[in-house]
Amino acid sequence: TALSDESRRRDIVGALLGIFAVFIQSICVVVSPITVVVLAMKRRWVSAVIAMTPLVAYVAWYLTYQKRNDAYRWDIGGSYPQARDIGLFFDFTWHTLSRTVWQSAHAPIAALLIVLIVSGSVHLWRQGGERRIILISAVTASCIYLAGFTWSRGFVTLRTFQIEVPSRYASVIAILLLPIAAVGLARICAPVRAKLALSKRAVAVIGVTSLAVVFTFNTYQRFDSHDTDMEIAELARNTIFVAVDDPELASKPQTDFVFGESVFFDLINSDLLRFKRLGWL
């Protein structure tokens, strides 16, 4: 039927977008199998098979490019032993949640966000249908990813180097959880709006103003460390160009770090040779 044809086209377009998304944001590697499970539970077998395409593309990439000898991989486990416990998972989770809305981690922000997520989750769960499925998928993917981040990066980040959780980790969780938190915020603010008899225009102004304030504070914090960041960037650039111009670069151990033993800079000698060969340097 025409409806079935349209549904199939949407599945195919969704799968193609999923393939594209996997290579942009790694959260899609987790979302993809969850989507397949949800579709299988609804007995949409053809759609489930189509939805597996992004995961198949990722596995193919991993088994071909990522397994090559000159791929961007090395083992730092021996140099930086990691001890994982419940406390580490708790710390990494609240730090990551807080970083989804603020430049630095603060426990009250994480606590407030959890309250909003719970409120939004309860509301979406009660509505049932597709919204309940989306809720389950988003929360499940977030939990899996938080566990994965903690296992692979938590100890080095919070214990070894004692630095903030990288914003790129927080952004993955923000994609899935902030919309749920927004639902919770709207639900909590509804009685206040009714009591104050606020118009839709007033609510819109308050919402836009709040977003502007958060954006301004985050921007200020970024520019507050701008000079230091630029100094580090200039030093890194000079180090890279000196290493690239070294005639003995090809004979050096290709898995050695360009910046000594610093894992802050994810760059090894084979990367420089590959970038030079591609004309990027």
PDB file of C-alpha atoms in Angstrom:
ATOM      1  CA  THR A   1       0.000   0.000   0.000  1.00  0.00           C
ATOM      2  CA  ALA A   2       0.935   3.647  -0.300  1.00  0.00           C
ATOM      3  CA  LEU A   3       1.227   3.882   3.492  1.00  0.00           C
ATOM      4  CA  SER A   4       3.591   0.901   3.609  1.00  0.00           C
ATOM      5  CA  ASP A   5       5.733   2.372   0.819  1.00  0.00           C
ATOM      6  CA  GLU A   6       5.985   5.684   2.661  1.00  0.00           C
ATOM      7  CA  SER A   7       6.884   3.900   5.896  1.00  0.00           C
ATOM      8  CA  ARG A   8       9.600   1.925   4.119  1.00  0.00           C
ATOM      9  CA  ARG A   9      11.044   5.082   2.585  1.00  0.00           C
ATOM     10  CA  ARG A  10      11.214   6.639   6.046  1.00  0.00           C
ATOM     11  CA  ASP A  11      13.004   3.534   7.359  1.00  0.00           C
ATOM     12  CA  ILE A  12      15.584   3.690   4.574  1.00  0.00           C
ATOM     13  CA  VAL A  13      16.163   7.427   4.989  1.00  0.00           C
ATOM     14  CA  GLY A  14      16.449   6.913   8.733  1.00  0.00           C
ATOM     15  CA  ALA A  15      19.017   4.152   8.244  1.00  0.00           C
ATOM     16  CA  LEU A  16      21.099   6.339   5.913  1.00  0.00           C
ATOM     17  CA  LEU A  17      20.978   9.196   8.419  1.00  0.00           C
ATOM     18  CA  GLY A  18      21.948   6.701  11.119  1.00  0.00           C
ATOM     19  CA  ILE A  19      25.027   5.643   9.149  1.00  0.00           C
ATOM     20  CA  PHE A  20      25.999   9.283   8.747  1.00  0.00           C
ATOM     21  CA  ALA A  21      25.359   9.958  12.447  1.00  0.00           C
ATOM     22  CA  VAL A  22      27.497   7.021  13.627  1.00  0.00           C
ATOM     23  CA  PHE A  23      30.591   8.655  12.147  1.00  0.00           C
ATOM     24  CA  ILE A  24      29.713  12.016  13.704  1.00  0.00           C
ATOM     25  CA  GLN A  25      28.484  11.099  17.173  1.00  0.00           C
ATOM     26  CA  SER A  26      29.359   7.741  18.709  1.00  0.00           C
ATOM     27  CA  ILE A  27      26.184   7.628  20.824  1.00  0.00           C
ATOM     28  CA  CYS A  28      24.485   6.294  17.690  1.00  0.00           C
ATOM     29  CA  VAL A  29      26.479   3.077  18.075  1.00  0.00           C
ATOM     30  CA  VAL A  30      24.467   2.494  21.256  1.00  0.00           C
ATOM     31  CA  VAL A  31      21.170   3.896  19.979  1.00  0.00           C
ATOM     32  CA  SER A  32      21.184   1.701  16.870  1.00  0.00           C
ATOM     33  CA  PRO A  33      20.882  -1.719  18.573  1.00  0.00           C
ATOM     34  CA  ILE A  34      18.319  -0.321  21.023  1.00  0.00           C
ATOM     35  CA  THR A  35      16.253   0.836  18.056  1.00  0.00           C
ATOM     36  CA  VAL A  36      16.520  -2.625  16.517  1.00  0.00           C
ATOM     37  CA  VAL A  37      15.319  -4.254  19.756  1.00  0.00           C
ATOM     38  CA  VAL A  38      12.373  -1.862  20.034  1.00  0.00           C
ATOM     39  CA  LEU A  39      11.297  -2.524  16.432  1.00  0.00           C
ATOM     40  CA  ALA A  40      11.683  -6.284  16.910  1.00  0.00           C
ATOM     41  CA  MET A  41       9.513  -6.144  20.028  1.00  0.00           C
ATOM     42  CA  LYS A  42       6.842  -4.426  17.905  1.00  0.00           C
ATOM     43  CA  ARG A  43       7.268  -7.192  15.290  1.00  0.00           C
ATOM     44  CA  ARG A  44       8.373  -4.716  12.628  1.00  0.00           C
ATOM     45  CA  TRP A  45      10.898  -7.185  11.260  1.00  0.00           C
ATOM     46  CA  VAL A  46      11.760  -5.463   7.980  1.00  0.00           C
ATOM     47  CA  SER A  47      12.200  -2.114   9.723  1.00  0.00           C
ATOM     48  CA  ALA A  48      14.394  -3.806  12.343  1.00  0.00           C
ATOM     49  CA  VAL A  49      16.657  -5.246   9.649  1.00  0.00           C
ATOM     50  CA  ILE A  50      16.934  -1.842   7.961  1.00  0.00           C
ATOM     51  CA  ALA A  51      17.688  -0.191  11.314  1.00  0.00           C
ATOM     52  CA  MET A  52      20.666  -2.547  11.738  1.00  0.00           C
ATOM     53  CA  THR A  53      22.435  -0.856   8.812  1.00  0.00           C
ATOM     54  CA  PRO A  54      24.257   1.826  10.903  1.00  0.00           C
ATOM     55  CA  LEU A  55      25.549  -0.820  13.298  1.00  0.00           C
ATOM     56  CA  VAL A  56      26.717  -3.010  10.415  1.00  0.00           C
ATOM     57  CA  ALA A  57      28.507  -0.002   8.883  1.00  0.00           C
ATOM     58  CA  TYR A  58      30.246   0.724  12.194  1.00  0.00           C
ATOM     59  CA  VAL A  59      31.347  -2.897  12.657  1.00  0.00           C
ATOM     60  CA  ALA A  60      32.661  -2.970   9.071  1.00  0.00           C
ATOM     61  CA  TRP A  61      34.658   0.215   9.706  1.00  0.00           C
ATOM     62  CA  TYR A  62      36.001  -1.144  12.988  1.00  0.00           C
ATOM     63  CA  LEU A  63      37.101  -4.473  11.510  1.00  0.00           C
ATOM     64  CA  THR A  64      38.761  -2.868   8.475  1.00  0.00           C
ATOM     65  CA  TYR A  65      40.234   0.570   9.150  1.00  0.00           C
ATOM     66  CA  GLN A  66      40.418   0.533  12.951  1.00  0.00           C
ATOM     67  CA  LYS A  67      42.219  -2.825  13.009  1.00  0.00           C
ATOM     68  CA  ARG A  68      45.017  -1.681  10.707  1.00  0.00           C
ATOM     69  CA  ASN A  69      48.544  -1.505  12.111  1.00  0.00           C
ATOM     70  CA  ASP A  70      48.796   2.229  11.426  1.00  0.00           C
ATOM     71  CA  ALA A  71      45.393   3.012  12.939  1.00  0.00           C
ATOM     72  CA  TYR A  72      45.055   5.565  15.670  1.00  0.00           C
ATOM     73  CA  ARG A  73      45.303   3.148  18.589  1.00  0.00           C
ATOM     74  CA  TRP A  74      47.621   2.369  21.509  1.00  0.00           C
ATOM     75  CA  ASP A  75      47.381   0.761  24.929  1.00  0.00           C
ATOM     76  CA  ILE A  76      47.847   3.027  27.925  1.00  0.00           C
ATOM     77  CA  GLY A  77      46.446   0.542  30.443  1.00  0.00           C
ATOM     78  CA  GLY A  78      49.858  -0.584  31.631  1.00  0.00           C
ATOM     79  CA  SER A  79      51.094   2.964  32.238  1.00  0.00           C
ATOM     80  CA  TYR A  80      47.907   4.141  33.920  1.00  0.00           C
ATOM     81  CA  PRO A  81      46.356   1.318  35.996  1.00  0.00           C
ATOM     82  CA  GLN A  82      42.691   1.876  36.729  1.00  0.00           C
ATOM     83  CA  ALA A  83      40.688   0.857  39.801  1.00  0.00           C
ATOM     84  CA  ARG A  84      36.960   0.962  39.175  1.00  0.00           C
ATOM     85  CA  ASP A  85      34.362   0.950  41.948  1.00  0.00           C
ATOM     86  CA  ILE A  86      30.821   2.160  42.653  1.00  0.00           C
ATOM     87  CA  GLY A  87      32.143   5.509  43.882  1.00  0.00           C
ATOM     88  CA  LEU A  88      33.870   6.152  40.566  1.00  0.00           C
ATOM     89  CA  PHE A  89      30.679   5.436  38.621  1.00  0.00           C
ATOM     90  CA  PHE A  90      28.723   7.773  40.912  1.00  0.00           C
ATOM     91  CA  ASP A  91      31.294  10.588  40.633  1.00  0.00           C
ATOM     92  CA  PHE A  92      31.659  10.314  36.873  1.00  0.00           C
ATOM     93  CA  THR A  93      27.877  10.280  36.394  1.00  0.00           C
ATOM     94  CA  TRP A  94      27.131  13.438  38.340  1.00  0.00           C
ATOM     95  CA  HIS A  95      30.123  15.254  36.865  1.00  0.00           C
ATOM     96  CA  THR A  96      28.956  14.366  33.344  1.00  0.00           C
ATOM     97  CA  LEU A  97      25.332  15.330  34.005  1.00  0.00           C
ATOM     98  CA  SER A  98      26.367  18.704  35.409  1.00  0.00           C
ATOM     99  CA  ARG A  99      28.602  19.392  32.427  1.00  0.00           C
ATOM    100  CA  THR A 100      25.653  19.027  30.060  1.00  0.00           C
ATOM    101  CA  VAL A 101      24.404  22.459  31.171  1.00  0.00           C
ATOM    102  CA  TRP A 102      27.459  24.173  32.649  1.00  0.00           C
ATOM    103  CA  GLN A 103      31.118  24.590  31.750  1.00  0.00           C
ATOM    104  CA  SER A 104      32.330  23.200  35.077  1.00  0.00           C
ATOM    105  CA  ALA A 105      30.787  20.501  37.250  1.00  0.00           C
ATOM    106  CA  HIS A 106      28.663  21.400  40.279  1.00  0.00           C
ATOM    107  CA  ALA A 107      26.743  18.887  42.403  1.00  0.00           C
ATOM    108  CA  PRO A 108      23.613  21.105  42.841  1.00  0.00           C
ATOM    109  CA  ILE A 109      23.267  21.435  39.044  1.00  0.00           C
ATOM    110  CA  ALA A 110      23.527  17.659  38.654  1.00  0.00           C
ATOM    111  CA  ALA A 111      20.933  17.139  41.409  1.00  0.00           C
ATOM    112  CA  LEU A 112      18.531  19.632  39.788  1.00  0.00           C
ATOM    113  CA  LEU A 113      18.992  17.996  36.398  1.00  0.00           C
ATOM    114  CA  ILE A 114      18.242  14.565  37.867  1.00  0.00           C
ATOM    115  CA  VAL A 115      15.016  15.918  39.384  1.00  0.00           C
ATOM    116  CA  LEU A 116      13.975  17.358  36.017  1.00  0.00           C
ATOM    117  CA  ILE A 117      14.844  14.132  34.181  1.00  0.00           C
ATOM    118  CA  VAL A 118      12.837  12.056  36.660  1.00  0.00           C
ATOM    119  CA  SER A 119       9.873  14.434  36.379  1.00  0.00           C
ATOM    120  CA  GLY A 120       9.993  14.368  32.587  1.00  0.00           C
ATOM    121  CA  SER A 121      10.405  10.588  32.547  1.00  0.00           C
ATOM    122  CA  VAL A 122       7.338  10.066  34.741  1.00  0.00           C
ATOM    123  CA  HIS A 123       5.257  12.316  32.470  1.00  0.00           C
ATOM    124  CA  LEU A 124       6.401  10.595  29.253  1.00  0.00           C
ATOM    125  CA  TRP A 125       5.944   7.133  30.759  1.00  0.00           C
ATOM    126  CA  ARG A 126       2.353   7.898  31.714  1.00  0.00           C
ATOM    127  CA  GLN A 127       1.611   9.071  28.190  1.00  0.00           C
ATOM    128  CA  GLY A 128       2.635   5.652  26.839  1.00  0.00           C
ATOM    129  CA  GLY A 129       2.835   4.806  23.146  1.00  0.00           C
ATOM    130  CA  GLU A 130       5.748   6.070  21.070  1.00  0.00           C
ATOM    131  CA  ARG A 131       6.788   8.567  23.743  1.00  0.00           C
ATOM    132  CA  ARG A 132       7.313   5.774  26.254  1.00  0.00           C
ATOM    133  CA  ILE A 133       9.439   3.877  23.711  1.00  0.00           C
ATOM    134  CA  ILE A 134      11.529   6.981  23.007  1.00  0.00           C
ATOM    135  CA  LEU A 135      11.964   7.532  26.747  1.00  0.00           C
ATOM    136  CA  ILE A 136      13.132   3.957  27.338  1.00  0.00           C
ATOM    137  CA  SER A 137      15.539   4.113  24.395  1.00  0.00           C
ATOM    138  CA  ALA A 138      17.042   7.462  25.453  1.00  0.00           C
ATOM    139  CA  VAL A 139      17.507   6.544  29.112  1.00  0.00           C
ATOM    140  CA  THR A 140      18.863   3.069  28.289  1.00  0.00           C
ATOM    141  CA  ALA A 141      21.371   4.448  25.767  1.00  0.00           C
ATOM    142  CA  SER A 142      22.467   7.128  28.255  1.00  0.00           C
ATOM    143  CA  CYS A 143      23.024   4.582  31.030  1.00  0.00           C
ATOM    144  CA  ILE A 144      25.018   2.313  28.716  1.00  0.00           C
ATOM    145  CA  TYR A 145      27.138   5.204  27.526  1.00  0.00           C
ATOM    146  CA  LEU A 146      27.758   6.577  31.023  1.00  0.00           C
ATOM    147  CA  ALA A 147      28.854   3.111  32.126  1.00  0.00           C
ATOM    148  CA  GLY A 148      31.125   2.831  29.093  1.00  0.00           C
ATOM    149  CA  PHE A 149      32.657   6.264  29.637  1.00  0.00           C
ATOM    150  CA  THR A 150      33.282   5.510  33.305  1.00  0.00           C
ATOM    151  CA  TRP A 151      34.877   2.150  32.533  1.00  0.00           C
ATOM    152  CA  SER A 152      37.188   3.466  29.814  1.00  0.00           C
ATOM    153  CA  ARG A 153      37.877   7.065  30.897  1.00  0.00           C
ATOM    154  CA  GLY A 154      36.578   7.616  34.418  1.00  0.00           C
ATOM    155  CA  PHE A 155      39.647   6.707  36.458  1.00  0.00           C
ATOM    156  CA  VAL A 156      42.156   8.530  34.257  1.00  0.00           C
ATOM    157  CA  THR A 157      39.942  11.644  34.151  1.00  0.00           C
ATOM    158  CA  LEU A 158      38.856  11.960  37.781  1.00  0.00           C
ATOM    159  CA  ARG A 159      41.587  10.104  39.676  1.00  0.00           C
ATOM    160  CA  THR A 160      44.832  10.199  37.681  1.00  0.00           C
ATOM    161  CA  PHE A 161      44.679  13.687  36.171  1.00  0.00           C
ATOM    162  CA  GLN A 162      41.858  15.085  38.345  1.00  0.00           C
ATOM    163  CA  ILE A 163      40.364  17.175  35.550  1.00  0.00           C
ATOM    164  CA  GLU A 164      36.830  18.015  34.439  1.00  0.00           C
ATOM    165  CA  VAL A 165      34.922  15.429  32.445  1.00  0.00           C
ATOM    166  CA  PRO A 166      35.493  16.414  28.764  1.00  0.00           C
ATOM    167  CA  SER A 167      32.571  18.331  27.292  1.00  0.00           C
ATOM    168  CA  ARG A 168      32.407  15.921  24.329  1.00  0.00           C
ATOM    169  CA  TYR A 169      31.353  13.162  26.746  1.00  0.00           C
ATOM    170  CA  ALA A 170      28.693  15.393  28.269  1.00  0.00           C
ATOM    171  CA  SER A 171      27.390  16.400  24.831  1.00  0.00           C
ATOM    172  CA  VAL A 172      26.560  12.774  24.025  1.00  0.00           C
ATOM    173  CA  ILE A 173      24.376  12.500  27.124  1.00  0.00           C
ATOM    174  CA  ALA A 174      22.875  15.955  26.585  1.00  0.00           C
ATOM    175  CA  ILE A 175      21.489  14.951  23.173  1.00  0.00           C
ATOM    176  CA  LEU A 176      19.316  12.305  24.804  1.00  0.00           C
ATOM    177  CA  LEU A 177      18.568  13.591  28.305  1.00  0.00           C
ATOM    178  CA  LEU A 178      18.112  17.363  28.010  1.00  0.00           C
ATOM    179  CA  PRO A 179      14.849  17.050  25.990  1.00  0.00           C
ATOM    180  CA  ILE A 180      13.475  14.848  28.801  1.00  0.00           C
ATOM    181  CA  ALA A 181      14.653  17.398  31.369  1.00  0.00           C
ATOM    182  CA  ALA A 182      12.898  20.145  29.387  1.00  0.00           C
ATOM    183  CA  VAL A 183       9.640  18.180  29.631  1.00  0.00           C
ATOM    184  CA  GLY A 184      10.181  17.882  33.378  1.00  0.00           C
ATOM    185  CA  LEU A 185      10.857  21.610  33.695  1.00  0.00           C
ATOM    186  CA  ALA A 186       7.676  22.450  31.798  1.00  0.00           C
ATOM    187  CA  ARG A 187       5.709  20.067  34.008  1.00  0.00           C
ATOM    188  CA  ILE A 188       7.089  21.554  37.233  1.00  0.00           C
ATOM    189  CA  CYS A 189       6.576  25.137  36.052  1.00  0.00           C
ATOM    190  CA  ALA A 190       2.986  24.557  34.899  1.00  0.00           C
ATOM    191  CA  PRO A 191       1.413  25.179  38.371  1.00  0.00           C
ATOM    192  CA  VAL A 192       3.526  28.306  38.825  1.00  0.00           C
ATOM    193  CA  ARG A 193       2.432  29.623  35.459  1.00  0.00           C
ATOM    194  CA  ALA A 194      -1.213  28.923  36.281  1.00  0.00           C
ATOM    195  CA  LYS A 195      -0.948  30.590  39.687  1.00  0.00           C
ATOM    196  CA  LEU A 196       0.713  33.700  38.264  1.00  0.00           C
ATOM    197  CA  ALA A 197      -1.614  33.703  35.240  1.00  0.00           C
ATOM    198  CA  LEU A 198       1.323  34.112  32.876  1.00  0.00           C
ATOM    199  CA  SER A 199       0.577  34.339  29.172  1.00  0.00           C
ATOM    200  CA  LYS A 200       2.293  32.163  26.588  1.00  0.00           C
ATOM    201  CA  ARG A 201       4.248  35.189  25.432  1.00  0.00           C
ATOM    202  CA  ALA A 202       5.545  35.816  28.965  1.00  0.00           C
ATOM    203  CA  VAL A 203       6.581  32.174  29.310  1.00  0.00           C
ATOM    204  CA  ALA A 204       8.378  32.360  25.970  1.00  0.00           C
ATOM    205  CA  VAL A 205      10.241  35.512  27.051  1.00  0.00           C
ATOM    206  CA  ILE A 206      11.304  33.887  30.317  1.00  0.00           C
ATOM    207  CA  GLY A 207      12.478  30.768  28.499  1.00  0.00           C
ATOM    208  CA  VAL A 208      14.490  32.673  25.907  1.00  0.00           C
ATOM    209  CA  THR A 209      15.991  34.924  28.589  1.00  0.00           C
ATOM    210  CA  SER A 210      17.023  31.916  30.691  1.00  0.00           C
ATOM    211  CA  LEU A 211      18.711  30.287  27.702  1.00  0.00           C
ATOM    212  CA  ALA A 212      20.481  33.558  26.901  1.00  0.00           C
ATOM    213  CA  VAL A 213      21.780  33.838  30.477  1.00  0.00           C
ATOM    214  CA  VAL A 214      23.113  30.262  30.497  1.00  0.00           C
ATOM    215  CA  PHE A 215      24.694  30.774  27.070  1.00  0.00           C
ATOM    216  CA  THR A 216      26.317  34.046  28.210  1.00  0.00           C
ATOM    217  CA  PHE A 217      27.775  32.485  31.357  1.00  0.00           C
ATOM    218  CA  ASN A 218      29.153  29.542  29.401  1.00  0.00           C
ATOM    219  CA  THR A 219      30.642  31.866  26.794  1.00  0.00           C
ATOM    220  CA  TYR A 220      32.250  33.979  29.519  1.00  0.00           C
ATOM    221  CA  GLN A 221      33.815  30.903  31.101  1.00  0.00           C
ATOM    222  CA  ARG A 222      35.227  29.833  27.752  1.00  0.00           C
ATOM    223  CA  PHE A 223      36.746  33.239  27.017  1.00  0.00           C
ATOM    224  CA  ASP A 224      37.969  33.496  30.592  1.00  0.00           C
ATOM    225  CA  SER A 225      40.572  30.802  29.767  1.00  0.00           C
ATOM    226  CA  HIS A 226      41.060  31.924  26.167  1.00  0.00           C
ATOM    227  CA  ASP A 227      44.597  33.264  26.605  1.00  0.00           C
ATOM    228  CA  THR A 228      45.822  30.086  28.291  1.00  0.00           C
ATOM    229  CA  ASP A 229      44.149  27.895  25.687  1.00  0.00           C
ATOM    230  CA  MET A 230      45.690  29.871  22.842  1.00  0.00           C
ATOM    231  CA  GLU A 231      49.139  29.603  24.410  1.00  0.00           C
ATOM    232  CA  ILE A 232      48.780  25.818  24.633  1.00  0.00           C
ATOM    233  CA  ALA A 233      47.439  25.664  21.056  1.00  0.00           C
ATOM    234  CA  GLU A 234      50.401  27.670  19.721  1.00  0.00           C
ATOM    235  CA  LEU A 235      52.865  25.459  21.586  1.00  0.00           C
ATOM    236  CA  ALA A 236      51.152  22.340  20.229  1.00  0.00           C
ATOM    237  CA  ARG A 237      51.207  23.693  16.671  1.00  0.00           C
ATOM    238  CA  ASN A 238      54.929  24.479  16.880  1.00  0.00           C
ATOM    239  CA  THR A 239      55.665  21.014  18.285  1.00  0.00           C
ATOM    240  CA  ILE A 240      53.761  19.351  15.443  1.00  0.00           C
ATOM    241  CA  PHE A 241      55.535  21.316  12.709  1.00  0.00           C
ATOM    242  CA  VAL A 242      58.957  20.644  14.224  1.00  0.00           C
ATOM    243  CA  ALA A 243      58.165  16.909  14.361  1.00  0.00           C
ATOM    244  CA  VAL A 244      56.851  16.847  10.775  1.00  0.00           C
ATOM    245  CA  ASP A 245      60.015  18.510   9.465  1.00  0.00           C
ATOM    246  CA  ASP A 246      62.243  15.989  11.255  1.00  0.00           C
ATOM    247  CA  PRO A 247      63.927  13.889   8.501  1.00  0.00           C
ATOM    248  CA  GLU A 248      64.091  10.918  10.887  1.00  0.00           C
ATOM    249  CA  LEU A 249      60.350  10.890  11.611  1.00  0.00           C
ATOM    250  CA  ALA A 250      59.747   7.765   9.514  1.00  0.00           C
ATOM    251  CA  SER A 251      62.379   5.799  11.458  1.00  0.00           C
ATOM    252  CA  LYS A 252      60.982   6.666  14.885  1.00  0.00           C
ATOM    253  CA  PRO A 253      58.612   4.270  16.727  1.00  0.00           C
ATOM    254  CA  GLN A 254      55.291   4.949  15.046  1.00  0.00           C
ATOM    255  CA  THR A 255      53.243   4.372  18.209  1.00  0.00           C
ATOM    256  CA  ASP A 256      55.173   6.945  20.272  1.00  0.00           C
ATOM    257  CA  PHE A 257      53.370  10.114  21.309  1.00  0.00           C
ATOM    258  CA  VAL A 258      54.319  13.285  19.461  1.00  0.00           C
ATOM    259  CA  PHE A 259      54.103  15.196  22.745  1.00  0.00           C
ATOM    260  CA  GLY A 260      56.186  12.814  24.824  1.00  0.00           C
ATOM    261  CA  GLU A 261      54.096  10.659  27.150  1.00  0.00           C
ATOM    262  CA  SER A 262      51.172  13.052  27.493  1.00  0.00           C
ATOM    263  CA  VAL A 263      47.838  11.380  26.775  1.00  0.00           C
ATOM    264  CA  PHE A 264      46.203  14.807  26.708  1.00  0.00           C
ATOM    265  CA  PHE A 265      47.278  15.030  23.067  1.00  0.00           C
ATOM    266  CA  ASP A 266      45.904  12.103  21.097  1.00  0.00           C
ATOM    267  CA  LEU A 267      48.592  12.135  18.426  1.00  0.00           C
ATOM    268  CA  ILE A 268      51.299   9.600  17.535  1.00  0.00           C
ATOM    269  CA  ASN A 269      54.092   9.593  14.959  1.00  0.00           C
ATOM    270  CA  SER A 270      52.176   7.470  12.447  1.00  0.00           C
ATOM    271  CA  ASP A 271      49.419  10.105  12.476  1.00  0.00           C
ATOM    272  CA  LEU A 272      51.896  12.787  11.401  1.00  0.00           C
ATOM    273  CA  LEU A 273      53.177  10.631   8.556  1.00  0.00           C
ATOM    274  CA  ARG A 274      49.637   9.887   7.400  1.00  0.00           C
ATOM    275  CA  PHE A 275      48.634  13.567   7.604  1.00  0.00           C
ATOM    276  CA  LYS A 276      51.773  14.551   5.693  1.00  0.00           C
ATOM    277  CA  ARG A 277      51.067  11.936   3.025  1.00  0.00           C
ATOM    278  CA  LEU A 278      47.501  13.245   2.655  1.00  0.00           C
ATOM    279  CA  GLY A 279      48.776  16.806   2.304  1.00  0.00           C
ATOM    280  CA  TRP A 280      47.228  18.028   5.543  1.00  0.00           C
ATOM    281  CA  LEU A 281      50.584  19.137   6.959  1.00  0.00           C
TER     282      LEU A 281
END
